[in-house]
Short mmCIF file of C-alpha atoms and ligand atoms in Angstrom, two decimals:
data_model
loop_
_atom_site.label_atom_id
_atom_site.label_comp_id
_atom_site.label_asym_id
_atom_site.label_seq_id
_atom_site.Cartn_x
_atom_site.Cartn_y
_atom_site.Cartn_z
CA UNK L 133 100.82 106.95 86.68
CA UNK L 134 97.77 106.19 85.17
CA UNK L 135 95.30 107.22 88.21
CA UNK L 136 95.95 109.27 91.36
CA UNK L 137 93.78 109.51 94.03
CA UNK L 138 94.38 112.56 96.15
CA UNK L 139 92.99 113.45 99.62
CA UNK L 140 89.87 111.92 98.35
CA UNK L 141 86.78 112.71 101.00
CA UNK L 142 83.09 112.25 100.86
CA UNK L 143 80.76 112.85 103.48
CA UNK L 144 77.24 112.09 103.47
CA UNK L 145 75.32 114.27 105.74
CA UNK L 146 77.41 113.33 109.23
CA UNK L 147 78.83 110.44 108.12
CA UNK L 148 82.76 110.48 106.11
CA UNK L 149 82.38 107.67 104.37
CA UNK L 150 85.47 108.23 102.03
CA UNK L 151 88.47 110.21 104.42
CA UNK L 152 91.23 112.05 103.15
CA UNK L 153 92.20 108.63 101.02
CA UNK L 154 95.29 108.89 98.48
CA UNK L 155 96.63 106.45 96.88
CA UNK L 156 97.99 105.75 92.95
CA UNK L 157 97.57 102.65 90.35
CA UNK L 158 99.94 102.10 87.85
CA UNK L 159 99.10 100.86 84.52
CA UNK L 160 99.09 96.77 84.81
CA UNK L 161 98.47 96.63 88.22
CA UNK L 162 96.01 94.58 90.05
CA UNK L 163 95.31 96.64 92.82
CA UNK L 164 93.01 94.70 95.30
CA UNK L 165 91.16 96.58 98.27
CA UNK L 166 90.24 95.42 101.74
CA UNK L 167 88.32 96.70 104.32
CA UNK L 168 85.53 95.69 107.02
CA UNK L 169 81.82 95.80 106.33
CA UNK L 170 81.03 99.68 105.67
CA UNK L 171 84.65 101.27 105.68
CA UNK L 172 84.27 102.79 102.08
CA UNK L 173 84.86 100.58 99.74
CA UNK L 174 82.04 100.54 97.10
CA UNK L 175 81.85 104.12 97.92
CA UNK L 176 85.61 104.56 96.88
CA UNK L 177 84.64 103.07 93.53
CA UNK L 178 81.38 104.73 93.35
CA UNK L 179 83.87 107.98 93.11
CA UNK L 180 86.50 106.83 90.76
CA UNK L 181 83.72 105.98 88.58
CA UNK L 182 81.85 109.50 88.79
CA UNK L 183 78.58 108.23 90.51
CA UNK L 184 79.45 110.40 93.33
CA UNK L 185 81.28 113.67 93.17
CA UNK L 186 84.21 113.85 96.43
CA UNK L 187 83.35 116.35 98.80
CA UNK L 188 86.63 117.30 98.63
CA UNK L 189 89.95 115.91 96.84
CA UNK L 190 91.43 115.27 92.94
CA UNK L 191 91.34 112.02 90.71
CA UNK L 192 93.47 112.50 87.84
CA UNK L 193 93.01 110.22 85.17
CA UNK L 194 96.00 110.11 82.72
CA UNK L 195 97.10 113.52 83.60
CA UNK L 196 93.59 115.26 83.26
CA UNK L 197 91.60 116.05 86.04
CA UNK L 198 88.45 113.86 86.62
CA UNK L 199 86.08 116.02 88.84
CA UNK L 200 82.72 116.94 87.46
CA UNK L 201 82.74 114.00 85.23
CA UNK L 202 79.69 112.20 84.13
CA UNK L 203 80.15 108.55 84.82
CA UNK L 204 79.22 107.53 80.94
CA UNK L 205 82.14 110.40 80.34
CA UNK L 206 84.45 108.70 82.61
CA UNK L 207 83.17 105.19 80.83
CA UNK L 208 83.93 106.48 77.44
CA UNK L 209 87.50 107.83 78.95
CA UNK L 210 88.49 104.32 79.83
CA UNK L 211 87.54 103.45 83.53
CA UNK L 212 84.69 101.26 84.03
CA UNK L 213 82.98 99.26 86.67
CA UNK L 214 80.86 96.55 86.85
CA UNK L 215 78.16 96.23 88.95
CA UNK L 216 77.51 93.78 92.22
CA UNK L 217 74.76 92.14 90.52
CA UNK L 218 74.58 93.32 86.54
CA UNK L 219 71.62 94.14 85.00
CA UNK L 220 71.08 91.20 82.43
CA UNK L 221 68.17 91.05 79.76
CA UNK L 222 67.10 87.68 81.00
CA UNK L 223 65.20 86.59 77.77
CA UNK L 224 68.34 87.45 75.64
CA UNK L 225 70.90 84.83 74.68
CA UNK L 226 74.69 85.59 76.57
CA UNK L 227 75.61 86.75 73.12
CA UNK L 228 73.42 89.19 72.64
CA UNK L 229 73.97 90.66 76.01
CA UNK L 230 77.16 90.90 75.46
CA UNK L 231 76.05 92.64 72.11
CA UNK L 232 73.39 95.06 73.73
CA UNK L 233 76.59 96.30 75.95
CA UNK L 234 78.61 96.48 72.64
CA UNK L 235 76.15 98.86 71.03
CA UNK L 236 75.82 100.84 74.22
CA UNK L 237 79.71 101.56 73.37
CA UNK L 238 78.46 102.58 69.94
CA UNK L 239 76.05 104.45 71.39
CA UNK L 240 78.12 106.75 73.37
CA UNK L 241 80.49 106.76 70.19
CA UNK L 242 77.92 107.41 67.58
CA UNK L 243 74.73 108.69 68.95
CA UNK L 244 71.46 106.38 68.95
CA UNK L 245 71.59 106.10 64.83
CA UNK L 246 71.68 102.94 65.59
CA UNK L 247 69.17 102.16 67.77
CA UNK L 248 66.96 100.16 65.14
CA UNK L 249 69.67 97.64 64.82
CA UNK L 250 70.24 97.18 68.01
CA UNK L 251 71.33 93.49 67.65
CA UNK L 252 74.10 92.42 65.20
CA UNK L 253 72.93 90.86 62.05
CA UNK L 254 74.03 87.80 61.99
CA UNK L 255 76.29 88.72 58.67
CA UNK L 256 77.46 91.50 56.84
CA UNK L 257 78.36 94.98 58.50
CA UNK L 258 79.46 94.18 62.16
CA UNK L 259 82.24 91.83 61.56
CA UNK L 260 84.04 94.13 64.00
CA UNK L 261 81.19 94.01 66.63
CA UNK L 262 80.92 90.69 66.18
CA UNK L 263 84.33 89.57 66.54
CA UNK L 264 84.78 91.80 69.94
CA UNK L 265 82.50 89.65 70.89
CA UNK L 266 83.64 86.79 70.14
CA UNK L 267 86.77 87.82 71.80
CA UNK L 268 85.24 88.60 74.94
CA UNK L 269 83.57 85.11 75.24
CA UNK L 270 86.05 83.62 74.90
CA UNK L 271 88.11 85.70 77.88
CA UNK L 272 85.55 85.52 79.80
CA UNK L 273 84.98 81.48 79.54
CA UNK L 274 81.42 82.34 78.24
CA UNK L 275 81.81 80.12 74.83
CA UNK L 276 79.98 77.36 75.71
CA UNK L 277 77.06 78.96 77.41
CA UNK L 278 76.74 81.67 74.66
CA UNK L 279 73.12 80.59 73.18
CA UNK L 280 71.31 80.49 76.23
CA UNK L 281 69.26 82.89 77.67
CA UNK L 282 70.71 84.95 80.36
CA UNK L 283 68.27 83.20 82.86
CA UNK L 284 69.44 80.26 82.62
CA UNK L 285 73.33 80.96 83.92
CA UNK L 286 74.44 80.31 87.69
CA UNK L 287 75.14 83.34 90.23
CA UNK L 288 78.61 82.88 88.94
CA UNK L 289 77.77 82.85 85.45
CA UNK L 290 75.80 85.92 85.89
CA UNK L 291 78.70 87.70 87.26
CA UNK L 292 80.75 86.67 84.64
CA UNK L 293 78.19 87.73 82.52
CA UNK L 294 78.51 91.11 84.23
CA UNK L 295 82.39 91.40 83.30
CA UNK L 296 81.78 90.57 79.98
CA UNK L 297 79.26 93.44 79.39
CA UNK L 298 82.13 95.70 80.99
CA UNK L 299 84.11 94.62 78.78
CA UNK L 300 82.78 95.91 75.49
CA UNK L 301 83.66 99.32 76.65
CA UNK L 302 87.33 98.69 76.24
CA UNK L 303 87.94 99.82 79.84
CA UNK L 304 91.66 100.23 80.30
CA UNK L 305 91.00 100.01 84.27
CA UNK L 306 88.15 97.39 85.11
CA UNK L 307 86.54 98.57 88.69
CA UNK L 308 85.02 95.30 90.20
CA UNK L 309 83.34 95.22 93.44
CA UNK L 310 83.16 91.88 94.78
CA UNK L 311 82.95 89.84 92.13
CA UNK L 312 83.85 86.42 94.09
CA UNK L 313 81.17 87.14 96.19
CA UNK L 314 78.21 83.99 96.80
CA UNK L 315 80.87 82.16 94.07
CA UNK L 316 81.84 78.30 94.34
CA UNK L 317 85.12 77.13 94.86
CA UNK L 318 85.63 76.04 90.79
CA UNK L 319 83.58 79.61 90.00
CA UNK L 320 86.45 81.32 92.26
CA UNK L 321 89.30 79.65 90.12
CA UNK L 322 87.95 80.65 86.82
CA UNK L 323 87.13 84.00 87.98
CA UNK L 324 90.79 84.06 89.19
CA UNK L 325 92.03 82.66 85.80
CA UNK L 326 89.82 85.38 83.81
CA UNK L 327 91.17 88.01 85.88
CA UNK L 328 94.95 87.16 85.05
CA UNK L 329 94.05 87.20 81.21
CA UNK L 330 92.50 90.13 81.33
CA UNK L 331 95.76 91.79 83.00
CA UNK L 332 97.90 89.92 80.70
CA UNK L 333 96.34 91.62 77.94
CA UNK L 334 96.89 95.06 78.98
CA UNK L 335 93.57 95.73 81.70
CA UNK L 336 94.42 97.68 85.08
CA UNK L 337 92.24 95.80 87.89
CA UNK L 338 90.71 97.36 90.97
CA UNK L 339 89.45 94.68 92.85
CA UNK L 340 87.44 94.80 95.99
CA UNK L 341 86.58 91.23 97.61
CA UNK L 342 85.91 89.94 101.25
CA UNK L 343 87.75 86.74 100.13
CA UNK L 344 90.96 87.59 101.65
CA UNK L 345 92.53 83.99 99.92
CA UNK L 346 91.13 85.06 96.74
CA UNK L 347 92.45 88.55 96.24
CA UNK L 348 95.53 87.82 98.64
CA UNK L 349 96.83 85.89 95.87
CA UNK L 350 95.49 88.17 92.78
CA UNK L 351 96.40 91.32 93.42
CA UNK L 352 99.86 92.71 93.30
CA UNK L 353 99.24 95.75 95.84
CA UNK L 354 96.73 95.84 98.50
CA UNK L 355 95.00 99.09 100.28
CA UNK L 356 93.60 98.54 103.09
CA UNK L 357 90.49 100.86 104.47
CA UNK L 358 89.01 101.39 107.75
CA UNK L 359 86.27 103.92 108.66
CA UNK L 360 86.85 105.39 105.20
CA UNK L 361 90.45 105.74 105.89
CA UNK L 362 93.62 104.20 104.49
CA UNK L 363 95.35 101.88 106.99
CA UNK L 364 97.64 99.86 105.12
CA UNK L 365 99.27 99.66 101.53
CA UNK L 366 101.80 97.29 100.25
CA UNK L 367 101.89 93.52 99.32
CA UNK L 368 98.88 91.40 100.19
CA UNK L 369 100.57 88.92 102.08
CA UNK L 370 102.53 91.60 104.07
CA UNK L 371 99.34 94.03 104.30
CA UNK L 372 97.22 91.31 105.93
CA UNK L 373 99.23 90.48 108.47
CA UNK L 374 99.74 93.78 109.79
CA UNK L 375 98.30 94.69 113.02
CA UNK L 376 95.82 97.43 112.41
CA UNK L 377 94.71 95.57 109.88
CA UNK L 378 93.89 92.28 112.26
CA UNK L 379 92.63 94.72 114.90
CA UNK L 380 90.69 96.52 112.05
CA UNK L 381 89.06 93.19 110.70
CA UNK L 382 88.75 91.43 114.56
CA UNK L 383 88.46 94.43 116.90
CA UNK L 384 91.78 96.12 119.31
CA UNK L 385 93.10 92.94 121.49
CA UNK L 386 92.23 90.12 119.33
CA UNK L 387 94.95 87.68 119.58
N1 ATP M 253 74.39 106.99 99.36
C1 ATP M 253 74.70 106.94 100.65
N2 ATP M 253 74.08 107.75 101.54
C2 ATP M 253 74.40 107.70 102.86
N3 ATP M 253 75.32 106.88 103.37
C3 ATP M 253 75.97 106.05 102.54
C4 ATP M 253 75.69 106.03 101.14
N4 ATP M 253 76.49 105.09 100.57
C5 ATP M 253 77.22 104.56 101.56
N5 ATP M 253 76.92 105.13 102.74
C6 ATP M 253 77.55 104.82 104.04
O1 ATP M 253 78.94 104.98 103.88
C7 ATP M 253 79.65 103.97 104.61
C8 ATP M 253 80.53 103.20 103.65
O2 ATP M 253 79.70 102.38 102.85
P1 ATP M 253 80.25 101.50 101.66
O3 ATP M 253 79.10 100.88 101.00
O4 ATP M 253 81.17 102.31 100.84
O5 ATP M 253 81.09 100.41 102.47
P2 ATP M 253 81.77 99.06 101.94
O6 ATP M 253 83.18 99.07 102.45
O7 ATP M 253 81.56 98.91 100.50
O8 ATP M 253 80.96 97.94 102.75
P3 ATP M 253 80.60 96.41 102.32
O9 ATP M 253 81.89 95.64 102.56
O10 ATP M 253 79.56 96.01 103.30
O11 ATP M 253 80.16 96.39 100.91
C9 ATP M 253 78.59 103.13 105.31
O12 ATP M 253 78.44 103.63 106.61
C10 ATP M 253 77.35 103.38 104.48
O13 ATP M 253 76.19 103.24 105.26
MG1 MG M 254 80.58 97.49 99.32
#
């Protein structure tokens, strides 16, 4: 197992935000996670991720336990997340955001010795930088769009943008909350397409999304969460069409 949640909790002041949730992800998996408006969800991530420390419960990451983590420690160990709406340099090209994140990487690997060169020369010493990079723009559909400046890129291509830039930390489980969201129909399907690659070569995928179509069809497992609190687990299709899960998403005696 590569993660376990265990008995996960976090309360802020009054409010349990995150309650007594277990639950594991195997390596491969596409784990998608549903829930109404507030029940936990970017919280759960915000956890997994070491923004917030549990009030109570265990993640254990590969057999070692993750509590007290930094989040660039848990970044560096393999689990990343990407953010709602990234944080782009807007001036830069898509490449060399995509670069910037590459060198952050380095950065946590190396120190800031490299500060000075902060974006790739163009030839000589960072073939390898510069062919992760090509790698990743290509994944991520980016290839086309890769000399403009970041500005210039839809919502969607800002998002994808965003997973890109996650990317060059070699996550081996990609946290992603809501990525479909304020996407177009043709955005959706690529996003949908980039998401299978990414799986396909080797990524474990957390996904949260309100698009129940969307990540219905992605993800092999579902959780569902309610008031912080797991409600469901199993197949999407199953999962969604389970009463507490209606009544969760519609309110008690919705038909
Ligand atoms: N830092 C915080 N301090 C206090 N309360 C918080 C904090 N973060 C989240 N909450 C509360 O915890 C609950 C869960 O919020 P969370 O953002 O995890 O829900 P969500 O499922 O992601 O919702 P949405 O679908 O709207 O994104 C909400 O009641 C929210 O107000
Ligand atoms: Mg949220």
């Amino acid at each position: 197992m590569l993660l376990e949640i265990r008995n996960l909790t976090k309360r802020f002041g009054g409010l349990t935000a995150v309650s007594d949730l277990s639950f594991t992800l195997a390596e491969g998996d596409i784990l998608g996670i549903f829930g109404p408006n507030g029940s936990g969800k970017t919280t759960l991530l915000n956890l997994i991720s070491g923004v917030y420390q549990p009030t109570s419960g265990r993640l254990v990451w590969a057999g070692e336990d993750l509590i007290g983590r930094r989040p660039h420690e848990i970044a560096a160990g393999g689990i990343v997340k990407t953010f709602q709406n990234p944080q782009l340099f807007g001036e830069l090209t898509v490449f060399e955001n995509v670069a910037v994140a590459g060198h952050l990487r380095l950065k946590r690997r190396a120190g800031w010795r490299r500060v000075a060169t902060l974006l790739p020369a163009r030839h000589g010493s960072d073939d390898d930088l510069h062919e992760r990079i090509e790698r990743v723009l290509a994944l991520c559909r980016l290839g086309s769009v890769r000399d403009q400046p970041a500005k210039s890129l839809s919502y969607g291509g800002e998002k994808m943008l965003g997973v890109a830039m996650a990317l060059m930390c070699e996550p081996r489980v990609l946290l992603l909350d809501e990525p479909g969201s304020g996407l177009g129909q043709d955005e959706i399907r690529n996003l949908d397409e980039v998401l299978r690659d990414l799986r396909t070569h080797g990524t474990t995928l957390v996904v949260i999304d309100h698009r129940v179509g969307f990540l219905g069809r992605l993800a092999d497992r579902a959780i569902v969460i309610h008031h912080g609190a797991k409600i469901a687990e199993g197949p999407p299709g199953d999962v969604l069409r389970e009463r507490s899960v209606v009544d969760a998403y519609l309110g008690p005696g919705h038909a």
